[in-house]
Coordinates of C-alpha atoms in Angstrom, one line a residue:
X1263 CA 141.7 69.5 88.8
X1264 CA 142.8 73.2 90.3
X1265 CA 141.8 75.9 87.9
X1266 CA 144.8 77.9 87.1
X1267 CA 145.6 81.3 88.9
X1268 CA 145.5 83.4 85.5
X1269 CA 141.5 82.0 84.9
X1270 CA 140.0 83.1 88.5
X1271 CA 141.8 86.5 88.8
X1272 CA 139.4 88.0 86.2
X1273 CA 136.0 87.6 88.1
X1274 CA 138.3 88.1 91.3
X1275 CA 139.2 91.5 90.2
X1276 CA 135.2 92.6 89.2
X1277 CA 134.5 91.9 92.3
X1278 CA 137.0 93.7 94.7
X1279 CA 135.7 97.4 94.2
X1280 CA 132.6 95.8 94.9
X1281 CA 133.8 94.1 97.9
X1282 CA 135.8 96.7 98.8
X1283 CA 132.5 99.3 98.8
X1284 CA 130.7 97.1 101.0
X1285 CA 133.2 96.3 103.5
X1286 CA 134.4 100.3 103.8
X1287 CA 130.3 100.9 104.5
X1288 CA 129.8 98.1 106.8
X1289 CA 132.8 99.2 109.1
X1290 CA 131.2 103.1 109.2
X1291 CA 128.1 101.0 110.0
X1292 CA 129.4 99.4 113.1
X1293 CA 131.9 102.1 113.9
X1294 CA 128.8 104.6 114.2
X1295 CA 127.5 103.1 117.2
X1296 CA 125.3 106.2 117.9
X1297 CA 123.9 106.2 114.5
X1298 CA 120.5 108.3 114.6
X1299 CA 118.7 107.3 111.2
X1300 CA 115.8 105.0 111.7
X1301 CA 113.2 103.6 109.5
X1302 CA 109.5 103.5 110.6
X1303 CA 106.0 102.1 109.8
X1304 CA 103.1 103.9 110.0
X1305 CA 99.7 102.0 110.1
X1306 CA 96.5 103.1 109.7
X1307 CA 93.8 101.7 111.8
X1308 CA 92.0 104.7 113.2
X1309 CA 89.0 104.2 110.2
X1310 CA 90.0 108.1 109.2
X1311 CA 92.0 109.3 107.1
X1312 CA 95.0 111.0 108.3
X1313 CA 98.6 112.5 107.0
X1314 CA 101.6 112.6 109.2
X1315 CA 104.0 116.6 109.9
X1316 CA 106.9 116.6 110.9
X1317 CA 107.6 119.1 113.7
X1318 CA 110.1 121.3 113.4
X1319 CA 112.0 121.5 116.9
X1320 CA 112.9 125.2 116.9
X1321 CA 109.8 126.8 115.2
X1322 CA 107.0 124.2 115.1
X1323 CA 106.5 124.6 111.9
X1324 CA 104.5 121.4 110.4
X1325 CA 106.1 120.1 107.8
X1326 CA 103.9 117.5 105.6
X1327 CA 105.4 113.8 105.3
X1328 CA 102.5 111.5 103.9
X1329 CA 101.4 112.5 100.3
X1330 CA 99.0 111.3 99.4
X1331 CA 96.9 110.7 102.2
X1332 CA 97.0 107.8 104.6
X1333 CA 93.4 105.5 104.1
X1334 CA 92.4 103.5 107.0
X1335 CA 93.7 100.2 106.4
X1336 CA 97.2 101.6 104.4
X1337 CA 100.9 102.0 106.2
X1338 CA 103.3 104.3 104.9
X1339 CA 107.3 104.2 105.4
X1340 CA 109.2 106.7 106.5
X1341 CA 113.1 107.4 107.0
X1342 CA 113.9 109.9 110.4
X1343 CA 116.2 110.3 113.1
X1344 CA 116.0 109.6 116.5
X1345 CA 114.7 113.1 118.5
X1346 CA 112.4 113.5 115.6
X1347 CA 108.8 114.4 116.8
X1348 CA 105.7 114.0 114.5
X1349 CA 102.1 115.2 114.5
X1350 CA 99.4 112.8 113.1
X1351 CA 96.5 114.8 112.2
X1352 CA 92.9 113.4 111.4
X1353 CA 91.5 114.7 108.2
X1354 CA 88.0 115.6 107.2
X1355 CA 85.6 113.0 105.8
X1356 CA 85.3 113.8 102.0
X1357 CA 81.7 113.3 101.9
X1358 CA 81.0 115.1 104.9
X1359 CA 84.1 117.8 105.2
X1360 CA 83.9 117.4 108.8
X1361 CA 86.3 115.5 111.6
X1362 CA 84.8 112.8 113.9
X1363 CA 85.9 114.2 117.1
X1364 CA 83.9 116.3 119.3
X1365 CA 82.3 119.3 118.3
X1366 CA 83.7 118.1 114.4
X1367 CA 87.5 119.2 115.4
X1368 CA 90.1 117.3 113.8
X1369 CA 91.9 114.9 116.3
X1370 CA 96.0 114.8 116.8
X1371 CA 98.2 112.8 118.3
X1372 CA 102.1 112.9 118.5
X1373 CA 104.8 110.4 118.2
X1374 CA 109.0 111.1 118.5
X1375 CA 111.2 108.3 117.1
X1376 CA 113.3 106.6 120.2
X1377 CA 116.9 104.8 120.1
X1378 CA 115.5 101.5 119.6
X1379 CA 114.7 99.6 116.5
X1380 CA 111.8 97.7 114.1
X1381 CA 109.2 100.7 115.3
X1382 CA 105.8 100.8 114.4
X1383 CA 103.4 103.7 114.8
X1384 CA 99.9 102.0 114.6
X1385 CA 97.5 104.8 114.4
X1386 CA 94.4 103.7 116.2
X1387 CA 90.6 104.9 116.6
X1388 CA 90.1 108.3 117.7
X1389 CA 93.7 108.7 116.8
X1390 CA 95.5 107.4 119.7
X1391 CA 99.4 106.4 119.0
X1392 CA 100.3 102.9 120.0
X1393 CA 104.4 103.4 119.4
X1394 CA 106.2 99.8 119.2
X1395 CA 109.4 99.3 119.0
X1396 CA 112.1 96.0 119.9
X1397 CA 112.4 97.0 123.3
X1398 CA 108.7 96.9 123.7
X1399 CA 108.4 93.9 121.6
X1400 CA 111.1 91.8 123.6
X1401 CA 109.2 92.5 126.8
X1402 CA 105.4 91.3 125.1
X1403 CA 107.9 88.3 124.6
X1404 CA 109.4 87.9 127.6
X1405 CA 105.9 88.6 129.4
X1406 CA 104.4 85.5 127.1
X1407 CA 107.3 83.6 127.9
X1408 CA 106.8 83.8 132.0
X1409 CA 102.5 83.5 132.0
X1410 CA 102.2 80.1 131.9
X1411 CA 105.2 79.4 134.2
X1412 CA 103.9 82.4 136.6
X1413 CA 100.3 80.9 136.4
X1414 CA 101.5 77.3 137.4
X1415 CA 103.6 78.7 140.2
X1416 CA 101.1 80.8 142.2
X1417 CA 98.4 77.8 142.4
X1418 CA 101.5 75.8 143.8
X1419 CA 101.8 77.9 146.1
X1420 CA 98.3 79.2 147.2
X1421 CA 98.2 77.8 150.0
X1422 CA 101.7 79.7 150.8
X1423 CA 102.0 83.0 153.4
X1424 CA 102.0 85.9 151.7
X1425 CA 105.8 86.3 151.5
X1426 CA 105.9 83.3 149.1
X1427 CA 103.7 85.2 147.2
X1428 CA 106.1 88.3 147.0
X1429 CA 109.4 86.4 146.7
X1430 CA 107.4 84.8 143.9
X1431 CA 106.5 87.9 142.6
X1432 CA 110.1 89.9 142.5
X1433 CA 111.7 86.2 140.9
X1434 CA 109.7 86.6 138.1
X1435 CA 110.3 90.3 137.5
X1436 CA 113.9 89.9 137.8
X1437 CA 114.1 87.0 135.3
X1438 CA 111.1 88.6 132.9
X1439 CA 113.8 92.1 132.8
X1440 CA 116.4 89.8 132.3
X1441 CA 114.6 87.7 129.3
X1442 CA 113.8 91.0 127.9
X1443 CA 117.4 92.1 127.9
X1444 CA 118.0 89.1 126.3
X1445 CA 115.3 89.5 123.6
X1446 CA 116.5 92.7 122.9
X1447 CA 120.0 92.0 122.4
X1448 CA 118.7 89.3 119.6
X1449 CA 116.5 91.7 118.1
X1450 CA 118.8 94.4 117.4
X1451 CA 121.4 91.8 115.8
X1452 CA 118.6 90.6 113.7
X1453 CA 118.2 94.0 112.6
X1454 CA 121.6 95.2 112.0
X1455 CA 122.2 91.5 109.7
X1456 CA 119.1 92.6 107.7
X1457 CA 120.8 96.0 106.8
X1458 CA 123.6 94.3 106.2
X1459 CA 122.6 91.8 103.9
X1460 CA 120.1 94.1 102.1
X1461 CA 123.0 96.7 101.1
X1462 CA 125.0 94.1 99.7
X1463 CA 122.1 92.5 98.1
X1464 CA 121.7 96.1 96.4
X1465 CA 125.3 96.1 95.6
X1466 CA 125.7 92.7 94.3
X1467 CA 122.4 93.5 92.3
X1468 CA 123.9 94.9 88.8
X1469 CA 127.3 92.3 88.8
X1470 CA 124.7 89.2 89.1
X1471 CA 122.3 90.6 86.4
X1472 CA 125.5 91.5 84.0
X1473 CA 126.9 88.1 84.3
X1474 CA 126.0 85.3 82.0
X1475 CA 128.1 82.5 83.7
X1476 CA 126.2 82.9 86.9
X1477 CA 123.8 80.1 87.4
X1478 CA 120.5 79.5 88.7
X1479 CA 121.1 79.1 92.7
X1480 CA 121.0 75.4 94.0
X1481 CA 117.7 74.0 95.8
X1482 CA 117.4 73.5 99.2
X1483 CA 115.6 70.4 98.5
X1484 CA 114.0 68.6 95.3
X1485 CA 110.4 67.3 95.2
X1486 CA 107.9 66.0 93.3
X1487 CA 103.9 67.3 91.9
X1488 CA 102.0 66.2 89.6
X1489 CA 104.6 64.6 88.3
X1490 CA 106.7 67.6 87.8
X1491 CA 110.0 68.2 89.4
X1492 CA 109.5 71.0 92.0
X1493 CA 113.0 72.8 93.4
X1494 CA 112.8 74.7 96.2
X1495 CA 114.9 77.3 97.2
X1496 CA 113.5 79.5 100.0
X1497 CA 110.8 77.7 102.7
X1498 CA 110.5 80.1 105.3
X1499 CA 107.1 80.2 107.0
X1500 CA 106.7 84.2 105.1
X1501 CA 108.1 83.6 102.1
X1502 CA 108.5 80.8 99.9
X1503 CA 110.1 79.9 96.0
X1504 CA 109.9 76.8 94.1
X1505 CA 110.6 76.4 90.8
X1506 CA 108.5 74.2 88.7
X1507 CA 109.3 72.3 85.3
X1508 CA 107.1 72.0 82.6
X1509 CA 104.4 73.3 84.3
X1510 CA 102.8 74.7 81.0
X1511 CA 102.6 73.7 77.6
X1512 CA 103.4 75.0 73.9
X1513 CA 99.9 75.1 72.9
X1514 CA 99.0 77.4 76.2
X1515 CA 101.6 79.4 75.9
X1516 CA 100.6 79.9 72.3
X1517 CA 96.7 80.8 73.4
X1518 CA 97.9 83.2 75.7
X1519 CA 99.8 85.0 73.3
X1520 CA 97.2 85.1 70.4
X1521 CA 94.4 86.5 73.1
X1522 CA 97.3 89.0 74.3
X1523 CA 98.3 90.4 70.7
X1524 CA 95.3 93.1 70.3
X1525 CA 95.7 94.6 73.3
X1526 CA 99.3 94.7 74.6
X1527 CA 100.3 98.0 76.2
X1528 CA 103.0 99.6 77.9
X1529 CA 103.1 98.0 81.2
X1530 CA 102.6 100.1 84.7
X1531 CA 103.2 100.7 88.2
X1532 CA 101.6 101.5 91.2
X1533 CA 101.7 105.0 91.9
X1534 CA 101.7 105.6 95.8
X1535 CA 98.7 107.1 95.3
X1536 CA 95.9 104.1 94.8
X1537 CA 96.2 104.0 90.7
X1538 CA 99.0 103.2 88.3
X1539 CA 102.1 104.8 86.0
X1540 CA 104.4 104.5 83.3
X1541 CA 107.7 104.3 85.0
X1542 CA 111.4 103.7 84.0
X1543 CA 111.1 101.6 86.5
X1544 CA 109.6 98.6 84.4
X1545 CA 109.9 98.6 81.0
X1546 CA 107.9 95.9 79.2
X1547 CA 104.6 95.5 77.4
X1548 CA 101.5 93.4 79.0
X1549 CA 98.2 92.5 78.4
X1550 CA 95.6 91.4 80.8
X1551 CA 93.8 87.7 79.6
X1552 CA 90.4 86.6 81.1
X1553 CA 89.7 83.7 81.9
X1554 CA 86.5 82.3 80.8
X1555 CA 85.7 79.8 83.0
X1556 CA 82.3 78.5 81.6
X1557 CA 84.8 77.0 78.7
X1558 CA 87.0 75.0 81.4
X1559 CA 84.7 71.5 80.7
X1560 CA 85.2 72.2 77.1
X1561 CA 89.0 72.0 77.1
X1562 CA 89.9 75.8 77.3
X1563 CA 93.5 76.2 77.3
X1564 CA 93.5 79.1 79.0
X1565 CA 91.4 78.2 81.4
X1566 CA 93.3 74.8 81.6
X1567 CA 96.1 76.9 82.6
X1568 CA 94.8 79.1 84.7
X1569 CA 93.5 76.4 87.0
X1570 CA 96.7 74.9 87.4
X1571 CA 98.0 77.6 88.7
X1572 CA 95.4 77.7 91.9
X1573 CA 96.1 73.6 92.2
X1574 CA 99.2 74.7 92.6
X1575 CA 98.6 77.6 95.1
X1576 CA 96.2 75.2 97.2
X1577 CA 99.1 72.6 97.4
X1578 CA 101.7 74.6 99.2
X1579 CA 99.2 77.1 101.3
X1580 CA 96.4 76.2 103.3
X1581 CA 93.8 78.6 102.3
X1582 CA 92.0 77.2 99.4
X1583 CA 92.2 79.6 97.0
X1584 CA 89.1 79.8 94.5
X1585 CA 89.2 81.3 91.2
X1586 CA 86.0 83.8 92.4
X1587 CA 87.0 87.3 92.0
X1588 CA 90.9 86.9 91.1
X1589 CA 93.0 88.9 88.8
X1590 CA 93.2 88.4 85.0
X1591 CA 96.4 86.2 83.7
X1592 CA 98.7 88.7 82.8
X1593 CA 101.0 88.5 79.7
X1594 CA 104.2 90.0 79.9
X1595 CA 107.2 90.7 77.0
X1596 CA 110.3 92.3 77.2
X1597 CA 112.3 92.9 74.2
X1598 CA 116.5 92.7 73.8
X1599 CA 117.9 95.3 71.6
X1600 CA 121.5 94.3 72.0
X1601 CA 124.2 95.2 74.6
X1602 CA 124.3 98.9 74.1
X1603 CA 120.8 99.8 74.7
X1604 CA 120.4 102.4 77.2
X1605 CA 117.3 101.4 78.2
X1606 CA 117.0 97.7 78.2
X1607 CA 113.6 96.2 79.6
X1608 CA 114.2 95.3 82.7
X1609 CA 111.9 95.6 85.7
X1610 CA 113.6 97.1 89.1
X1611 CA 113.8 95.5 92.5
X1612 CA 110.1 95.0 93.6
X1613 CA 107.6 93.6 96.1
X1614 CA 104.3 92.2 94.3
X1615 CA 102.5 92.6 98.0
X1616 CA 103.7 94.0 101.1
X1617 CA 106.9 92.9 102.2
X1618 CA 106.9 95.0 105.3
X1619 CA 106.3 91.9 107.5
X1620 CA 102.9 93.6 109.0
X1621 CA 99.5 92.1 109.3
X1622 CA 98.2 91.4 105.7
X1623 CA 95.1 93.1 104.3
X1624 CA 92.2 90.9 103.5
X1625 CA 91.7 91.4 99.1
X1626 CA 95.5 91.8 98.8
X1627 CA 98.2 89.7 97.1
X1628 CA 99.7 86.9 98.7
X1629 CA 101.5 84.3 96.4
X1630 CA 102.7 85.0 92.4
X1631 CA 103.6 82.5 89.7
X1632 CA 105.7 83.2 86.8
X1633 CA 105.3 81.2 83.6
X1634 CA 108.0 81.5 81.4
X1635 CA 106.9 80.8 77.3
X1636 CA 110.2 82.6 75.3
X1637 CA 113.6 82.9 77.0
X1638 CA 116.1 85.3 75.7
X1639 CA 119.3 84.6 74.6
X1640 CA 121.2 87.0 77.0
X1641 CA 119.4 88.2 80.0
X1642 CA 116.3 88.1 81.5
X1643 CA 117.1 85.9 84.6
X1644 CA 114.3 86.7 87.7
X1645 CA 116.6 87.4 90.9
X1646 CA 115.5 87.9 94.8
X1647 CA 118.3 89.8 95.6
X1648 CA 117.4 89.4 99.7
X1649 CA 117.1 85.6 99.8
X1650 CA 120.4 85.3 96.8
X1651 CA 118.4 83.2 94.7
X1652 CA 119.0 83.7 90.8
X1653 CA 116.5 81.9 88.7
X1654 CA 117.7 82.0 85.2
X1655 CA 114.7 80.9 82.8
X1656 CA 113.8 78.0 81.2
X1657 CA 110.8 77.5 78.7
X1658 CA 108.1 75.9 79.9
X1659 CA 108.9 76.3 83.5
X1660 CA 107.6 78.4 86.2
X1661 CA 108.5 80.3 89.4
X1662 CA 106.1 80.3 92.4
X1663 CA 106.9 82.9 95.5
X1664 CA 104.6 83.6 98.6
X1665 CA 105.0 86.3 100.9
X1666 CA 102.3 85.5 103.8
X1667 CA 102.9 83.1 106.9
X1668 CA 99.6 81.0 106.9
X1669 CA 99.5 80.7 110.5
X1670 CA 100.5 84.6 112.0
X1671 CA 99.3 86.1 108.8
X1672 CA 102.0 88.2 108.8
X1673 CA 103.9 89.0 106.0
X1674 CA 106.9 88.3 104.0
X1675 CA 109.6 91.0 105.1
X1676 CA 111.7 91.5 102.3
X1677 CA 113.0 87.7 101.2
X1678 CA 110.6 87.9 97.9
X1679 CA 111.6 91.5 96.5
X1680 CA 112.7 90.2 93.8
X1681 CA 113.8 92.0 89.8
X1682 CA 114.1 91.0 86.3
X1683 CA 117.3 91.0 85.1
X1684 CA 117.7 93.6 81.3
X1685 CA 116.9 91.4 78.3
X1686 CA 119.8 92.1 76.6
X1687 CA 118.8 89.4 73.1
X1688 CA 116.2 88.0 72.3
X1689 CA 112.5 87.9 74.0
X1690 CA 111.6 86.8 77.2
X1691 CA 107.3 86.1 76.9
X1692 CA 105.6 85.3 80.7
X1693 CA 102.6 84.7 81.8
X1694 CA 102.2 85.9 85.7
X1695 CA 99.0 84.8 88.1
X1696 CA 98.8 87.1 90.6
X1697 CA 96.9 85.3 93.7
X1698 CA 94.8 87.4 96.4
X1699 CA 93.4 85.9 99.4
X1700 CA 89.6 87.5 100.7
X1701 CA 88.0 88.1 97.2
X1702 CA 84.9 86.5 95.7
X1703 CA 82.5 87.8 93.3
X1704 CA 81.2 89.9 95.9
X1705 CA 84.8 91.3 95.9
X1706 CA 86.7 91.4 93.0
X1707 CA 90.5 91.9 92.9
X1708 CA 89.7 95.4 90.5
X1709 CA 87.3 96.8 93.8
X1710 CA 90.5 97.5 95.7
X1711 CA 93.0 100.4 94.4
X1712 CA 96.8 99.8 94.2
X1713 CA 97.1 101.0 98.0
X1714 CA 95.7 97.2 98.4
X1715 CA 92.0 99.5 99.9
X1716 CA 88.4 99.1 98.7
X1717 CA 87.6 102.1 96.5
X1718 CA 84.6 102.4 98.5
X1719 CA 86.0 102.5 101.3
X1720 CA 88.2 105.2 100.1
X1721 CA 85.9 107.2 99.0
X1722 CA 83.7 107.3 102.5
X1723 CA 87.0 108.5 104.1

């Protein structure tokens, strides 16, 4: 039956200044086709600590970027503009207030951001720049792409004069420049659809939270575990979400609450810095429970729970996750306090690991589940604004996200940054498993700071 005219203009009319917003930025997007603004990562690999100065082109004058510091084994973002020249400066041990190069003096090394896109400043030992970009990408690709083919060909021909040999030679260079080109032209269309679909995901943010009609996104596919129905929306090699039905019980949910009640606190974030905050940012109170697993063969339901969640883990990724040296269960609540609050607990658009898609840190996350115990009446959806999946909650259920690829360990680049919607009425009471892949007893999740860095090894830098 067609809906009449008078019922969709409504929702119609919400959205045009929306619409209208992102189509008037999009078109001074594309129009600017000598737009200068580009977005780099910096990584750390030089085993120093270093901080990153911008150089001013008239006077010289250094001006510091990186606060805090940037650890050895940490990346840091920053926004510039093409032209833009930096210095990267080696800072003195703290235990030793001296510089590893020779004679003690603090290395440099300079980088200037280029036209091109996706670049990567990887800061290596002795403090030598290796600047990567899509041009320099597309030809590692196009190189790969010829080896084999290149390989085969000269052995064919081996026996060949020397001008085989050469004609060989200027074919392949000519098609490996032209498979470049090619690359290249993919990679910057890649990039420009990412900024475009981020900014609209940011725009479309507020609406999706706001509206209560708007329903939990349809699954790509439905499956089955342990005899629970499994949806999944996203399953890209990086990032992954299911949801999961009935995945805990009354009586856990109940447990985890009674062991959170003594000790719930205002909830935090990380700082930038290696430690945690309060922030506006996430307003909620949470608790972290342990898990005592001595008490698993005795029926624990927390413990119960708790290894459900790694089953879990160890049936979609292939790394065979132990409970050795993991994080707490953390219990979460977020209180309604009616429409005109202000200040509604919420927590903002976030990554719970990196979602820079570099090379993941050994101790860091890699994979989250969300349990949900209470639902609110209004509000309180989860929502991964990148990937335009909205999860709205239901009791008992859970949400499972990764953000590795098993097989480049690379990770997720922005598909799982994901919020929770303001609970408006009513309470919304999780339980969230934060998984980590390289700890053991040996090395616990609480031996590395919020920077995702051993605090040993941040203190011998």
């Amino acid at each position: 039956m067609t809906q009449p005219i008078n019922n969709i203009l409504p929702p119609i009319l919400l959205l045009l200044p929306l619409l209208l917003q992102f189509l008037s930025s999009s078109c001074r997007f594309t129009a600017t086709a000598n737009d200068v603004s580009r977005s780099i990562q910096i990584m750390n690999e030089s085993t120093r600590r270093v901080d990153v100065h911008w150089v001013h082109p008239d006077t010289g004058e250094m001006v510091l970027q990186s606060t805090p510091d940037i650890l050895h084994g940490a990346s840091f973002a920053l926004n510039s503009y093409v032209g833009h020249m930096f210095e990267v400066r080696e800072l003195p041990a703290k235990k030793t207030g001296v510089c590893a190069g020779e004679g003690e003096v603090c290395r440099v090394d300079h980088f200037t951001v280029n036209a091109n896109q996706d670049q990567v400043i990887i800061v290596e030992e002795g403090i030598e720049i290796d600047h990567t970009d899509s041009k320099t990408i597309a030809s590692k690709s196009a190189t790969t792409l010829l080896d084999d083919c290149k390989s085969t060909a000269k052995s064919q021909l081996a026996s060949d004069p020397e001008s085989a040999i050469s004609i060989l030679e200027s074919l392949t260079t000519c098609v490996q420049k032209g498979i470049a080109n090619e690359i290249e032209r993919a990679n910057e269309e890649i990039s420009f659809q990412s900024t475009v679909r981020k900014d609209m995901a940011a725009l479309v943010e507020n609406y999706t939270c706001a509206d209560e009609s708007f329903n939990t996104t349809l699954a790509k596919r439905t499956v089955y575990w342990d005899r629970r129905k499994v949806e999944v929306m996203i399953d890209r090699p990086a990032s992954k979400i299911h949801t999961i039905e009935n995945f805990l019980t009354e009586d856990e949910c109940k447990a985890v609450e009674a062991a959170a009640a003594p000790i719930l606190h205002d909830a935090t974030v990380a700082d930038g810095s290696g430690g945690s905050k309060l922030s506006e940012s996430r307003k909620a109170k949470q608790a972290g429970i342990k898990v005592y697993w001595d008490k698993e063969e005795d029926g624990d339901l927390i413990a119960r729970l708790s290894r459900r969640v790694y089953d879990y883990v160890n049936h979609v990724l292939p790394f065979d996750i132990q409970e050795n040296g993991q994080e707490d269960l953390m219990s979460i609540q977020y209180f309604g306090r009616g429409p005109d609050d202000e200040a509604p607990d919420r927590y903002m658009p976030h990554c719970d690991g990196d979602c820079n898609g570099l090379e993941f840190k050994p101790g860091n996350r890699m994979a989250t589940i969300v349990m949900y115990c209470e639902i609110p009446k209004v509000g309180g959806a989860t929502r991964f604004r990148n990937s335009n999946v909205h999860i709205n909650p239901k009791k008992y259920a859970a949400t499972f996200f990764s953000y590795i690829d098993p097989e480049s360990m690379k990770m997720d680049s922005g598909f799982t940054e994901h919020s929770g919607c303001p609970v408006v009425e009513g309470e919304k009471k999780i339980v969230t498993q934060w998984v980590r892949l390289g700890v053991d007893d040996a090395n616990p999740w609480d031996s590395f700071n919020t920077l995702g860095i051993k605090y040993s090894d941040a203190e011998n830098q």
